[in-house]
PDB file of C-alpha atoms and ligand atoms in Angstrom:
ATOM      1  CA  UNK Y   1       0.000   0.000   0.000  1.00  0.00           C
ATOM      2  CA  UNK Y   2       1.115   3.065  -1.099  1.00  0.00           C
ATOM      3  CA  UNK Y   3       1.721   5.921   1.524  1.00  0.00           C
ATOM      4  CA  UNK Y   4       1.925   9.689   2.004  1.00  0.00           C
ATOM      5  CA  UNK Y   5       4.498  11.138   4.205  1.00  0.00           C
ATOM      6  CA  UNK Y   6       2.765  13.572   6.868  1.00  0.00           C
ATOM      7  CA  UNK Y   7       5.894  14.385   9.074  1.00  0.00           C
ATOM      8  CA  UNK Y   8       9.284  13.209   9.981  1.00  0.00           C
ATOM      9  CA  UNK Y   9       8.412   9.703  11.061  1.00  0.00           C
ATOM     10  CA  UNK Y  10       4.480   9.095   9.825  1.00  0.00           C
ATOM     11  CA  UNK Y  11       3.488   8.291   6.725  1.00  0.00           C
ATOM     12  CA  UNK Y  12      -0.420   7.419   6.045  1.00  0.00           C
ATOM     13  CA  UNK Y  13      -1.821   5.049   3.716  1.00  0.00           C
ATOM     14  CA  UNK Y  14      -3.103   6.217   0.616  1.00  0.00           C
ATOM     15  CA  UNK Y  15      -6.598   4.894   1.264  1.00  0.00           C
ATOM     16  CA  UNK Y  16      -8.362   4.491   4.758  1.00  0.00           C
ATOM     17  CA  UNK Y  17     -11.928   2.004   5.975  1.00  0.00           C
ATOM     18  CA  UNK Y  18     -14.029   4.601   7.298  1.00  0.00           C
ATOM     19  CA  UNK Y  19     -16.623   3.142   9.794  1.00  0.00           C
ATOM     20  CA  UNK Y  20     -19.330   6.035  10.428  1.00  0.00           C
ATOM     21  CA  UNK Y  21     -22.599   4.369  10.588  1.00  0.00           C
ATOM     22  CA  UNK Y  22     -20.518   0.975  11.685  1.00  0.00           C
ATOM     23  CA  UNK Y  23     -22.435   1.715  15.086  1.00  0.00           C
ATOM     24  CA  UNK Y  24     -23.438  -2.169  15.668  1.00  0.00           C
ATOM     25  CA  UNK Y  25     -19.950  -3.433  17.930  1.00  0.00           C
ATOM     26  CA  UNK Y  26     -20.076  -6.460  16.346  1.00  0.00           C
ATOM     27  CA  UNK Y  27     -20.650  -5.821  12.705  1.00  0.00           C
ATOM     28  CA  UNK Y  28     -17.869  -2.804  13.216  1.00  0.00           C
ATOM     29  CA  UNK Y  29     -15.387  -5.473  14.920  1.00  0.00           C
ATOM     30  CA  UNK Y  30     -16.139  -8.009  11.780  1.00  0.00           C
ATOM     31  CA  UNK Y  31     -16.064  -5.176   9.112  1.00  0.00           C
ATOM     32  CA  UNK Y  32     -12.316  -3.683  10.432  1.00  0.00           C
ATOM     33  CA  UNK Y  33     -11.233  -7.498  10.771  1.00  0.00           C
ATOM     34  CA  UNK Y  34     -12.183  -8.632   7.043  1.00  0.00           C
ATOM     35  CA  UNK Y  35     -10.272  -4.749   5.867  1.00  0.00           C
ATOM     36  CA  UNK Y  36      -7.483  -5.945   7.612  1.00  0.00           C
ATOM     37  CA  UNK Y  37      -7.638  -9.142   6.302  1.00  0.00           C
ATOM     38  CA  UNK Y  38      -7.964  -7.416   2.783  1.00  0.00           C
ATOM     39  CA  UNK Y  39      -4.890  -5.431   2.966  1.00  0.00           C
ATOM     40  CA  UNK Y  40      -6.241  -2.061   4.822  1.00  0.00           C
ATOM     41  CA  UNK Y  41      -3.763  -0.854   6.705  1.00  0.00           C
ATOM     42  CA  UNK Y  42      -5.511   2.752   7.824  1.00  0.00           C
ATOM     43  CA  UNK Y  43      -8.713   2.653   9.981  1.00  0.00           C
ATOM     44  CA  UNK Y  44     -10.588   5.956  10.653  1.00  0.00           C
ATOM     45  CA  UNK Y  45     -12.543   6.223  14.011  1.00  0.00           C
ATOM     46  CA  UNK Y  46     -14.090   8.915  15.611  1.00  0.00           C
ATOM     47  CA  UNK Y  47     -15.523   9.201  19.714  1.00  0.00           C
ATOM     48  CA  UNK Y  48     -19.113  10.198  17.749  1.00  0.00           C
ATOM     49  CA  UNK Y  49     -19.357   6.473  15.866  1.00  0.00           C
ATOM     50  CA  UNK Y  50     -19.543   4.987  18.623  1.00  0.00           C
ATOM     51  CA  UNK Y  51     -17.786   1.794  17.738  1.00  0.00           C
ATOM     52  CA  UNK Y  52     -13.854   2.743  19.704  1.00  0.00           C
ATOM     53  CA  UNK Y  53     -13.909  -0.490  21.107  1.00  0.00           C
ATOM     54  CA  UNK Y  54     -15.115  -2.593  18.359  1.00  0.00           C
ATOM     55  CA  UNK Y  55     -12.045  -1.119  16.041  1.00  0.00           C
ATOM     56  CA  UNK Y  56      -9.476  -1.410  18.837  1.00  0.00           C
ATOM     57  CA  UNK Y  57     -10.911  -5.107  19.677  1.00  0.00           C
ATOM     58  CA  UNK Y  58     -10.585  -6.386  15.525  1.00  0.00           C
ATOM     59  CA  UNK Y  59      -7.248  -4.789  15.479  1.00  0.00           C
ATOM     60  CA  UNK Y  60      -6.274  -6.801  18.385  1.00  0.00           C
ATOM     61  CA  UNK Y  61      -7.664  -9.369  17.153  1.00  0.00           C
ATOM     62  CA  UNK Y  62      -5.965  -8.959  13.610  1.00  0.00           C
ATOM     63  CA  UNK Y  63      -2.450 -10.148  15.277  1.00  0.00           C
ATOM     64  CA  UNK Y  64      -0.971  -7.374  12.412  1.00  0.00           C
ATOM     65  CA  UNK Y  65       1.321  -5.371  14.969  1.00  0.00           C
ATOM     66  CA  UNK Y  66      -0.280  -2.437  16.240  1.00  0.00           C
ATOM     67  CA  UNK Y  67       2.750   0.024  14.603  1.00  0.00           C
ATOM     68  CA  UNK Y  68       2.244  -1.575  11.283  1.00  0.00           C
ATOM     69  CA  UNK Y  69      -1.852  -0.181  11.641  1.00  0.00           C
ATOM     70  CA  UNK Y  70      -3.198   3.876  11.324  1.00  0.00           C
ATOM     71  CA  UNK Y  71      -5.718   4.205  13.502  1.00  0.00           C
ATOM     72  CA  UNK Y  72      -7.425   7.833  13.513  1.00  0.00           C
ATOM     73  CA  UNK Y  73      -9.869   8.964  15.709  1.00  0.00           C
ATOM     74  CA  UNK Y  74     -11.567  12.491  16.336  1.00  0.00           C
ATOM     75  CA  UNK Y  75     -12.479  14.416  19.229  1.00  0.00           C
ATOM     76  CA  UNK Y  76     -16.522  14.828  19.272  1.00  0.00           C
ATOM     77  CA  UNK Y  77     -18.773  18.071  19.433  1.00  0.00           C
ATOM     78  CA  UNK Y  78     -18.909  17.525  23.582  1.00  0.00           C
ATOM     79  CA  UNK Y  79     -15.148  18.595  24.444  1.00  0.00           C
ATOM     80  CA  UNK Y  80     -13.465  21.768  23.869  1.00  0.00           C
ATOM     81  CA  UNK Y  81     -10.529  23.107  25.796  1.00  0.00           C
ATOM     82  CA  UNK Y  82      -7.420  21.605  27.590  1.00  0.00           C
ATOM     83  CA  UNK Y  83      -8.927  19.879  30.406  1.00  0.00           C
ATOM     84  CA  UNK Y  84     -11.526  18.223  28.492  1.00  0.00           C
ATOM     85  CA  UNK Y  85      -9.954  17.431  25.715  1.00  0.00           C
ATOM     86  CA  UNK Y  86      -6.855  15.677  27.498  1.00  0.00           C
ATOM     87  CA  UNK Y  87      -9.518  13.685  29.146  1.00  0.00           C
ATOM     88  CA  UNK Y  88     -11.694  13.146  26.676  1.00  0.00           C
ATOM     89  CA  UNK Y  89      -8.527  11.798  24.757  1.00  0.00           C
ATOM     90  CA  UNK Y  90      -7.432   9.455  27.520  1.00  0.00           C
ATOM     91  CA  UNK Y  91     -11.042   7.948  27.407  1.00  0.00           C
ATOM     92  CA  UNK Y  92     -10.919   7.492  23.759  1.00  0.00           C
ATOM     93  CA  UNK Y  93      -7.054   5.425  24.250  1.00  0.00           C
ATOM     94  CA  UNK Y  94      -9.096   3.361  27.220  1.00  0.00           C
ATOM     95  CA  UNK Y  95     -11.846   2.259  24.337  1.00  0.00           C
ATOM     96  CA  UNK Y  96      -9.238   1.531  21.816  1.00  0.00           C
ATOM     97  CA  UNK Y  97      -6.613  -0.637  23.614  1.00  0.00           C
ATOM     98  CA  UNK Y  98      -4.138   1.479  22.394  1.00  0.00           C
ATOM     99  CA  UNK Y  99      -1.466   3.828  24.288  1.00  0.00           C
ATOM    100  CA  UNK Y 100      -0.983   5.859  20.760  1.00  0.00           C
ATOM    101  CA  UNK Y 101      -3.096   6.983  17.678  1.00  0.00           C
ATOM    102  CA  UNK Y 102      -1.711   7.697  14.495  1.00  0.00           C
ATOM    103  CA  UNK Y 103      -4.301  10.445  13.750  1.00  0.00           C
ATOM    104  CA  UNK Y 104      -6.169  12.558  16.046  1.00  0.00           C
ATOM    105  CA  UNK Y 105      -8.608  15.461  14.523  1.00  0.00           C
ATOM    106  CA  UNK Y 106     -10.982  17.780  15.741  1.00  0.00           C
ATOM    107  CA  UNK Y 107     -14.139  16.331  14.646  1.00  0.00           C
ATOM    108  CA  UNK Y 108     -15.972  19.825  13.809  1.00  0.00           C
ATOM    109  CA  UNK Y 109     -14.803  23.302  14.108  1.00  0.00           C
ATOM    110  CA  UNK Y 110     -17.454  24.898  15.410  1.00  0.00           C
ATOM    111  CA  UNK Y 111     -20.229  22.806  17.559  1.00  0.00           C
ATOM    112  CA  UNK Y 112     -23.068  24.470  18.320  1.00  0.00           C
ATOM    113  CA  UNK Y 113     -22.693  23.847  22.191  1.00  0.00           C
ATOM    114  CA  UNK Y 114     -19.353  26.581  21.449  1.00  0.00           C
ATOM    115  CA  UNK Y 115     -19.961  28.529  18.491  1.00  0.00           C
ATOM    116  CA  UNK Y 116     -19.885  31.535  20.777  1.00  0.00           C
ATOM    117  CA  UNK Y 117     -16.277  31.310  21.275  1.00  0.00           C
ATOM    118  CA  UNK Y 118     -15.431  28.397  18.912  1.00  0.00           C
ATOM    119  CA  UNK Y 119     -12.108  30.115  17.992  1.00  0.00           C
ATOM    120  CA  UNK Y 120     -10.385  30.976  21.266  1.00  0.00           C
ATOM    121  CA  UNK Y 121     -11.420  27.069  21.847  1.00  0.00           C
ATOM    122  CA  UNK Y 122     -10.184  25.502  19.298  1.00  0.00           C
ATOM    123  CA  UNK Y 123      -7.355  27.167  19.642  1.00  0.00           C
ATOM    124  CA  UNK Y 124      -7.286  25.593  23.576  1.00  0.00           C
ATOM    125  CA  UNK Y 125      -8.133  22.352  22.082  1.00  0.00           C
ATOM    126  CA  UNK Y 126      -5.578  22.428  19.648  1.00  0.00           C
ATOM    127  CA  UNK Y 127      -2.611  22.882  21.999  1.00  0.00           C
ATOM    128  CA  UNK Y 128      -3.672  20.766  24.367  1.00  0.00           C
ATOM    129  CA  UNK Y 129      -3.196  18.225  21.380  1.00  0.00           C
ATOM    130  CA  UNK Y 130      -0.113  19.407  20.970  1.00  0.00           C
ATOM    131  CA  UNK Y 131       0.829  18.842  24.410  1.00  0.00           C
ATOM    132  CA  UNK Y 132      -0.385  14.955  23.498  1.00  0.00           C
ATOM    133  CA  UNK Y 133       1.817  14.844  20.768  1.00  0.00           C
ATOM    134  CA  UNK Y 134       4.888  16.002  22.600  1.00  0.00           C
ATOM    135  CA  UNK Y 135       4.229  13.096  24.919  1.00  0.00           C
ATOM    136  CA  UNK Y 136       4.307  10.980  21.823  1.00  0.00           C
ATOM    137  CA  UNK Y 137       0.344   9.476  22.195  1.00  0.00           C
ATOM    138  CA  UNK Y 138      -0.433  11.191  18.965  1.00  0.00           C
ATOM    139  CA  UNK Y 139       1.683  10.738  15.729  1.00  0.00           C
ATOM    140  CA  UNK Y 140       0.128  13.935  13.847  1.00  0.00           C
ATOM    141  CA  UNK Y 141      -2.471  16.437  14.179  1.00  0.00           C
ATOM    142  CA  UNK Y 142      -5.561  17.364  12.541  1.00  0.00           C
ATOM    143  CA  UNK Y 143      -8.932  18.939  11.876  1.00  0.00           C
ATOM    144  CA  UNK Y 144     -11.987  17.882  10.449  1.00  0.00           C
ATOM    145  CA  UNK Y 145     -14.720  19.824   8.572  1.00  0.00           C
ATOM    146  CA  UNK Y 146     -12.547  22.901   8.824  1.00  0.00           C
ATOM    147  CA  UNK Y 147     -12.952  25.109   5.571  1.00  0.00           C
ATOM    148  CA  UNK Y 148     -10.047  27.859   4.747  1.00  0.00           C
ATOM    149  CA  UNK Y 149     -11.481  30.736   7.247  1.00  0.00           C
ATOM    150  CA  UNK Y 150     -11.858  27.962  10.003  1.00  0.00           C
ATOM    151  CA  UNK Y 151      -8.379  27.007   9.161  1.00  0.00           C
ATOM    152  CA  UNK Y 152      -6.826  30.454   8.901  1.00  0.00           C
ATOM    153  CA  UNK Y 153      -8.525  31.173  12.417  1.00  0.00           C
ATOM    154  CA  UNK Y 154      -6.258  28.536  14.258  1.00  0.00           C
ATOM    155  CA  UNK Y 155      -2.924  29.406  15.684  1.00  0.00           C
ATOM    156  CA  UNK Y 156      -0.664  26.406  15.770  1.00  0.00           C
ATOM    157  CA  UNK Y 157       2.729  25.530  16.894  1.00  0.00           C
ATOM    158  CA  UNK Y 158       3.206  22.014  15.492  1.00  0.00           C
ATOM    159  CA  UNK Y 159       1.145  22.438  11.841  1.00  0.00           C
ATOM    160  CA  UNK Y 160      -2.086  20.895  10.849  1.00  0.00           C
ATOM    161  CA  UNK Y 161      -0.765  17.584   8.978  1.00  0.00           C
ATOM    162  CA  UNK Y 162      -4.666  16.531   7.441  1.00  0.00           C
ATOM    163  CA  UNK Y 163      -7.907  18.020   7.016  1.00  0.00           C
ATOM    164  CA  UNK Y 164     -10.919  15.257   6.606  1.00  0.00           C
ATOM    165  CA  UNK Y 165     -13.586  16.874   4.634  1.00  0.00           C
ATOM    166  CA  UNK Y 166     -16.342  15.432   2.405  1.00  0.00           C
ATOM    167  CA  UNK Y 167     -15.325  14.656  -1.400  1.00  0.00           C
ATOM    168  CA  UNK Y 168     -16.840  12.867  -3.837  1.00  0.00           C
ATOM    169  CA  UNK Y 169     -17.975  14.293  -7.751  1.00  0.00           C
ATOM    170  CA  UNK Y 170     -20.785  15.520  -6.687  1.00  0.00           C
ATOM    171  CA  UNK Y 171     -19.588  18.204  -3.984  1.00  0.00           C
ATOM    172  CA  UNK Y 172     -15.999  19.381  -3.379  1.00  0.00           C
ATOM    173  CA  UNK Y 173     -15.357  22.462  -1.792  1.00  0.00           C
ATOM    174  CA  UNK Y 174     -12.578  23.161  -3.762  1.00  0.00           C
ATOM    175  CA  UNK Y 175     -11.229  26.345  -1.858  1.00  0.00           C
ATOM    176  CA  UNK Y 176     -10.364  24.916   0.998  1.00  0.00           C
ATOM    177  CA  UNK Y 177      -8.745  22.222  -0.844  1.00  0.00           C
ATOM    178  CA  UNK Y 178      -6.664  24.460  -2.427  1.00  0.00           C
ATOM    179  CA  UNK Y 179      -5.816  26.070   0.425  1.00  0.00           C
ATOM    180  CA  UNK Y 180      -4.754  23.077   2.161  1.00  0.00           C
ATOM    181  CA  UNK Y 181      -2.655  21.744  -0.914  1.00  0.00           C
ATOM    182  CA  UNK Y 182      -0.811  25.115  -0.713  1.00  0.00           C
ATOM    183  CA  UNK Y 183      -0.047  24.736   2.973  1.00  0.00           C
ATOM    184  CA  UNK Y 184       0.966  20.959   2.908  1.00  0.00           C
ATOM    185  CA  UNK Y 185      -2.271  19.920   4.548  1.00  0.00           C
ATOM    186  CA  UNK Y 186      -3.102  16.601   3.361  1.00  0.00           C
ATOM    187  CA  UNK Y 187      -6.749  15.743   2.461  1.00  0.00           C
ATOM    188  CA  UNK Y 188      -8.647  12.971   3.513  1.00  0.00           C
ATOM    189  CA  UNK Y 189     -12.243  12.675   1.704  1.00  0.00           C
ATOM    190  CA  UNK Y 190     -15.142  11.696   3.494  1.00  0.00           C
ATOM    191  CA  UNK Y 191     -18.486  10.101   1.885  1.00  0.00           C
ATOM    192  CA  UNK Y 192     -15.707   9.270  -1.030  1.00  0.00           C
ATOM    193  CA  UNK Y 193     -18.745   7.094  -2.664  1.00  0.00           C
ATOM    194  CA  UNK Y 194     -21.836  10.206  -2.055  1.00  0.00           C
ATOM    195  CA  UNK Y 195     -22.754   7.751   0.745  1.00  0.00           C
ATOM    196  CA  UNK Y 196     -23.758   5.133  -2.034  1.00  0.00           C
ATOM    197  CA  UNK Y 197     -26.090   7.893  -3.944  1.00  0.00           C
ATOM    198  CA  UNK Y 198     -24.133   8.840  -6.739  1.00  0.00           C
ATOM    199  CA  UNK Y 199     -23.143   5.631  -8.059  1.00  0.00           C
ATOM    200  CA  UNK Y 200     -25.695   5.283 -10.945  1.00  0.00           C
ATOM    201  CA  UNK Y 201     -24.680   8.623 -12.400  1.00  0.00           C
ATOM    202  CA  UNK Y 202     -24.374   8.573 -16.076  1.00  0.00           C
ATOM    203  CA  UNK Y 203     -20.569   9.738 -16.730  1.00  0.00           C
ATOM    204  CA  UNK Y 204     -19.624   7.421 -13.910  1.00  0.00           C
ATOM    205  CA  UNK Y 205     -21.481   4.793 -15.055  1.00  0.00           C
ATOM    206  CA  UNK Y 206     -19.675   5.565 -18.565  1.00  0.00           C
ATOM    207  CA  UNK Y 207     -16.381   5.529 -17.239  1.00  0.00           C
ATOM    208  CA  UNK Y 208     -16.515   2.549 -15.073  1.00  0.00           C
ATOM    209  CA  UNK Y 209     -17.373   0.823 -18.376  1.00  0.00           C
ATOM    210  CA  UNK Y 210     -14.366   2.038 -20.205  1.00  0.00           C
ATOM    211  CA  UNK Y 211     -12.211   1.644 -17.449  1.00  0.00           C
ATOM    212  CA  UNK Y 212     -13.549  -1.909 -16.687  1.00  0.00           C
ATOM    213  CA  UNK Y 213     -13.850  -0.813 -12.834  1.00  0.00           C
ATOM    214  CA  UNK Y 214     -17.050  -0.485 -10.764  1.00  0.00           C
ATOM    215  CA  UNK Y 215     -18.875   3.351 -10.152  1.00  0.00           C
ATOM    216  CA  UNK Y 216     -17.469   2.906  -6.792  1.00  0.00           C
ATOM    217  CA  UNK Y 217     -13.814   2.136  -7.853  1.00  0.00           C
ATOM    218  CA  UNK Y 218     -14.019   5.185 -10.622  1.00  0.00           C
ATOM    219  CA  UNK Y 219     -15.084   7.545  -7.531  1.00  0.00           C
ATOM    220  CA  UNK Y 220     -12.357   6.454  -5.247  1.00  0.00           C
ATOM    221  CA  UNK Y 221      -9.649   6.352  -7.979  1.00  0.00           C
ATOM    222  CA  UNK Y 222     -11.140  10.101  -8.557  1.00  0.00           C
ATOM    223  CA  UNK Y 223     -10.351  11.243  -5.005  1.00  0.00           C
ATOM    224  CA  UNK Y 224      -6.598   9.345  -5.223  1.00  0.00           C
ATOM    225  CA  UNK Y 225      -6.033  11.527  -8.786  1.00  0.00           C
ATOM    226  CA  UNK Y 226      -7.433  14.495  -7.040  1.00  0.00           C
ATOM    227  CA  UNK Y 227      -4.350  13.761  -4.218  1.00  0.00           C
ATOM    228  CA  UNK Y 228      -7.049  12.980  -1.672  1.00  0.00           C
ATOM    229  CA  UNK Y 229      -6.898   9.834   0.536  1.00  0.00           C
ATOM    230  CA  UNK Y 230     -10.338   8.444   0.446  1.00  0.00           C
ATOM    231  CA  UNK Y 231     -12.409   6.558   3.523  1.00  0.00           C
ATOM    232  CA  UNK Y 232     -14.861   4.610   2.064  1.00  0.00           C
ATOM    233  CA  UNK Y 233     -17.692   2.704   4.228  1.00  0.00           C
ATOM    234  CA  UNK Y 234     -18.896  -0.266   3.566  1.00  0.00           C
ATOM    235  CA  UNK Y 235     -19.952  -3.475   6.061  1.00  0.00           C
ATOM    236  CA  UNK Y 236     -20.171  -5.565   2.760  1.00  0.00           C
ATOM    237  CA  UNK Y 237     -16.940  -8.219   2.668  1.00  0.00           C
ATOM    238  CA  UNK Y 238     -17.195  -7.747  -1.321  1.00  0.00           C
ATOM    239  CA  UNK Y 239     -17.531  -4.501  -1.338  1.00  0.00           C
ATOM    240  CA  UNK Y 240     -14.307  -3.680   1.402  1.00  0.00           C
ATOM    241  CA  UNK Y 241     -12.275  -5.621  -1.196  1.00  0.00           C
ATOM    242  CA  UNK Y 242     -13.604  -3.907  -4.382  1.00  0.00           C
ATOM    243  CA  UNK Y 243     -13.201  -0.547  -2.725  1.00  0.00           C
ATOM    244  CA  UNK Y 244      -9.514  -1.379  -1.895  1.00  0.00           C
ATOM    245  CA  UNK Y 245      -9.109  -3.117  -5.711  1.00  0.00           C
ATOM    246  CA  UNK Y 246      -8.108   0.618  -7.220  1.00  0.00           C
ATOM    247  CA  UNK Y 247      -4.336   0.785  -7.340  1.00  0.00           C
ATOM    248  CA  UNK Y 248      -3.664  -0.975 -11.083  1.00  0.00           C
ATOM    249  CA  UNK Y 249      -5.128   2.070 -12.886  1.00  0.00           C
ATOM    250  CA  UNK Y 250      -5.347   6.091 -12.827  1.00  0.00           C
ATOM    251  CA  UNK Y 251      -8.177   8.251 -14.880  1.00  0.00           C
ATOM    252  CA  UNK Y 252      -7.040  10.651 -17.696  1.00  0.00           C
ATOM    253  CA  UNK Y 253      -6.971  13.994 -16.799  1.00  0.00           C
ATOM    254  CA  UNK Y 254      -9.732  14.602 -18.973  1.00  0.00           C
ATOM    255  CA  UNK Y 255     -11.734  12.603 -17.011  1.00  0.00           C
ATOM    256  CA  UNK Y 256     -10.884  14.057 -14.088  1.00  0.00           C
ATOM    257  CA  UNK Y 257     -12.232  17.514 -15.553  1.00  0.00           C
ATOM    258  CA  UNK Y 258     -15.200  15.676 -16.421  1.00  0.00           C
ATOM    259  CA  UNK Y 259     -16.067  14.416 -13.061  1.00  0.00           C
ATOM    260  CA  UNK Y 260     -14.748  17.676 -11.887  1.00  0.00           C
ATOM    261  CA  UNK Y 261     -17.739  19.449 -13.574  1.00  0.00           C
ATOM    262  CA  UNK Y 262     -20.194  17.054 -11.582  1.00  0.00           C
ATOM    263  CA  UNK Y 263     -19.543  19.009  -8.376  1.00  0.00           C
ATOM    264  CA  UNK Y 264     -21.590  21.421  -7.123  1.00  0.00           C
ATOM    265  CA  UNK Y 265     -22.924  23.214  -3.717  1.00  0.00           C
ATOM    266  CA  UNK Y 266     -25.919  20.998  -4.593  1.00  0.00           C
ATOM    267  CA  UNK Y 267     -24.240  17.777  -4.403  1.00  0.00           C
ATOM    268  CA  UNK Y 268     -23.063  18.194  -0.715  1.00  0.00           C
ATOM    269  CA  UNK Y 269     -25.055  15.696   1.755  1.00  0.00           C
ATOM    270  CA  UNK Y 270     -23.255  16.661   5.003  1.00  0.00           C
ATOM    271  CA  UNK Y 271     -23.650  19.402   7.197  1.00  0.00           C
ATOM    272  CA  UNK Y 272     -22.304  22.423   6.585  1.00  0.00           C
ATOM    273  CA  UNK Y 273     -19.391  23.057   8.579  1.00  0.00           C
ATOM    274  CA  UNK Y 274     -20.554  26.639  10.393  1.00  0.00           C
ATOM    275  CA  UNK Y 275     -24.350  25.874  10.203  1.00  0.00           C
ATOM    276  CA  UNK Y 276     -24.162  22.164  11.851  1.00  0.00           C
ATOM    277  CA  UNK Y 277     -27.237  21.658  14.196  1.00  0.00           C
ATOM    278  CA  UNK Y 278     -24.856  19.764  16.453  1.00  0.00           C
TER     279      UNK Y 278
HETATM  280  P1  A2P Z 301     -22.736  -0.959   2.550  1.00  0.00           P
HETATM  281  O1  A2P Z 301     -22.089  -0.439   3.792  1.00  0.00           O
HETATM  282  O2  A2P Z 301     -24.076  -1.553   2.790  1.00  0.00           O
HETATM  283  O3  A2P Z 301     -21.812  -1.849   1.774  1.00  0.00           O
HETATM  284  P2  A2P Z 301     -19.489   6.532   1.616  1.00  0.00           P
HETATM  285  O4  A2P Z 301     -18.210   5.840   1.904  1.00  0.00           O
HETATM  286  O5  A2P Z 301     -19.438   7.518   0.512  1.00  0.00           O
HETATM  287  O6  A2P Z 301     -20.118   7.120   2.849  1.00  0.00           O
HETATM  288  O7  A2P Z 301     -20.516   5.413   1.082  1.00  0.00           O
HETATM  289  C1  A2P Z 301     -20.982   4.385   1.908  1.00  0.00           C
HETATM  290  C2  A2P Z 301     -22.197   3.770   1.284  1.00  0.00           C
HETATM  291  O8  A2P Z 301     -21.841   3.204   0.017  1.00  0.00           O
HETATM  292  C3  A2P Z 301     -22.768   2.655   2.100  1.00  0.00           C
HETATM  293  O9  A2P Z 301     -24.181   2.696   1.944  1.00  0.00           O
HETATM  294  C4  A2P Z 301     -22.187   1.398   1.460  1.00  0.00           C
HETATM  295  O10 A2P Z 301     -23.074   0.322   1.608  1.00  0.00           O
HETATM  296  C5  A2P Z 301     -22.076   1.802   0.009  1.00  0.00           C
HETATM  297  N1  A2P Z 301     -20.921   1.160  -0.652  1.00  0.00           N
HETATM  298  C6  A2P Z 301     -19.680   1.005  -0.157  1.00  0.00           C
HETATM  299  N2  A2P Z 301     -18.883   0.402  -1.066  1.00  0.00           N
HETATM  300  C7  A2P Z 301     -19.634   0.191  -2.153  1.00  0.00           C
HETATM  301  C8  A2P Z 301     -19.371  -0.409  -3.418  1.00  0.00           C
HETATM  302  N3  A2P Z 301     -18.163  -0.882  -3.718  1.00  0.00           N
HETATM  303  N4  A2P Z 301     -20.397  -0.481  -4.312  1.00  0.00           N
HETATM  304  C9  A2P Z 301     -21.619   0.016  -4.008  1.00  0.00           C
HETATM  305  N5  A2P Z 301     -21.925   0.589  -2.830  1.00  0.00           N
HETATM  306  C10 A2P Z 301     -20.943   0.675  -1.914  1.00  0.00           C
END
């Protein structure tokens, strides 16, 4: 598996299982199991899935060495601020097994519980994740759902190494993207298959035909042209394989313009970053 450096010592894997909406323990546990089994080597948790323990259990259970795994996980809407964010952080190591992540991300930048003062505490938040990764329990910091002003907003010491935002041809928001390219912020997509929606689309359709790949593989392969480390979800065996079955081709460029013209603010399905009822 191909990887992407993100500092001195950590380099992530080009593609990643996401497991939103894996919020059964057991399906989760059998679904990160058969990825590893498959060849994943990058599994991308969050406190608000739910499922901590049922990741940390199948990697356990994997017997691949723990170093040899990226685990992310993200800090949820609840915590803001040093305190609660060091603990919140401890609790999340506790439900993985684990006394490291690879990847650990502010989930949202601005929950409604804080969007009074979401920037002095992010700001809070992000240095006490600093303070984690001085201690060496986090390999590399991140955000989630930040767009460029979020972004610009955050004073940092150690810089943001990834940004996990939602990608897929239908929606891209292609400013902050650029944004982050320019600053060596590497992207990861979320909803890389338009949460299963988009698949039947016409020109994807088309071009998994000419390809000979499935709409699924043609939207993943987009976000890896596009430089963007996609986190597909799926709790289908078949369908963890397929999704990781991408690396023996790339699309043309004009393709990529083509699927490129698919996006639009109408194609986004998650929440909007400042407006999130949550
Ligand atoms: P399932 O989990 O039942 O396999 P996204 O990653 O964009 O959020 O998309 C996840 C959705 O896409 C889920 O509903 C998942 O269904 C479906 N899905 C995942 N992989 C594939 C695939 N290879 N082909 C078709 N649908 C898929």
């Amino acid at each position: 598996m191909e990887t992407i450096q993100l500092n001195e010592n950590v380099f992530i894997p080009q593609i990643g299982l996401g497991t939103w909406k894996l919020d059964d323990l057991e399906v989760a546990k059998k679904c990160v199991l058969a990825a590893i089994q498959s060849g994943y080597r990058h599994i991308d948790t969050a406190m608000g899935y739910g499922n901590e323990e049922a990741v940390g259990q199948a990697i356990k259970e994997s017997g691949i060495p723990r170093d040899q795994i990226f685990v992310t996980t993200k800090l949820s809407n609840d915590f803001r601020g040093r305190e609660e964010t060091l603990q919140a952080f401890e609790d999340s190591l506790k439900r993985l097994q684990m006394d490291y992540v690879d990847l650990f991300l502010i989930h949202w930048p601005a929950p409604k519980k804080y969007r009074e003062n979401y920037v002095e505490l992010n700001n809070e938040t992000y240095a006490a994740m600093e303070e984690l990764y001085a201690l060496g329990k986090i390999r590399a910091l991140g955000v989630s759902n930040f767009m460029k002003h979020h972004l610009e907003e955050l004073s940092v010491k150690i810089p943001v190494s990834v940004n996990q935002i939602e990608f897929h041809p239908y929606y891209a928001d292609w400013q902050t993207i650029q944004y982050c390219q320019q600053h060596h912020i590497v992207i990861e997509g979320y909803s890389p298959l338009g949460r299963g929606q988009i698949l039947s689309d016409p020109l994807i359709l088309e071009l998994a035909s000419l390809y000979h790949k499935t709409p699924a593989q043609i939207c993943l392969r987009y976000a890896i042209d596009n430089h963007i480390i996609p986190l597909p979800k799926s709790q289908t065996l078949e369908r963890i394989k397929e999704n990781l079955d991408i690396f023996d081709f790339s699309l043309k460029e004009t393709d990529i313009e083509r699927l490129r013209s698919l996006s639009s603010e109408n194609g986004k399905i998650g929440s909007h970053p400042d407006f999130a009822d949550f």
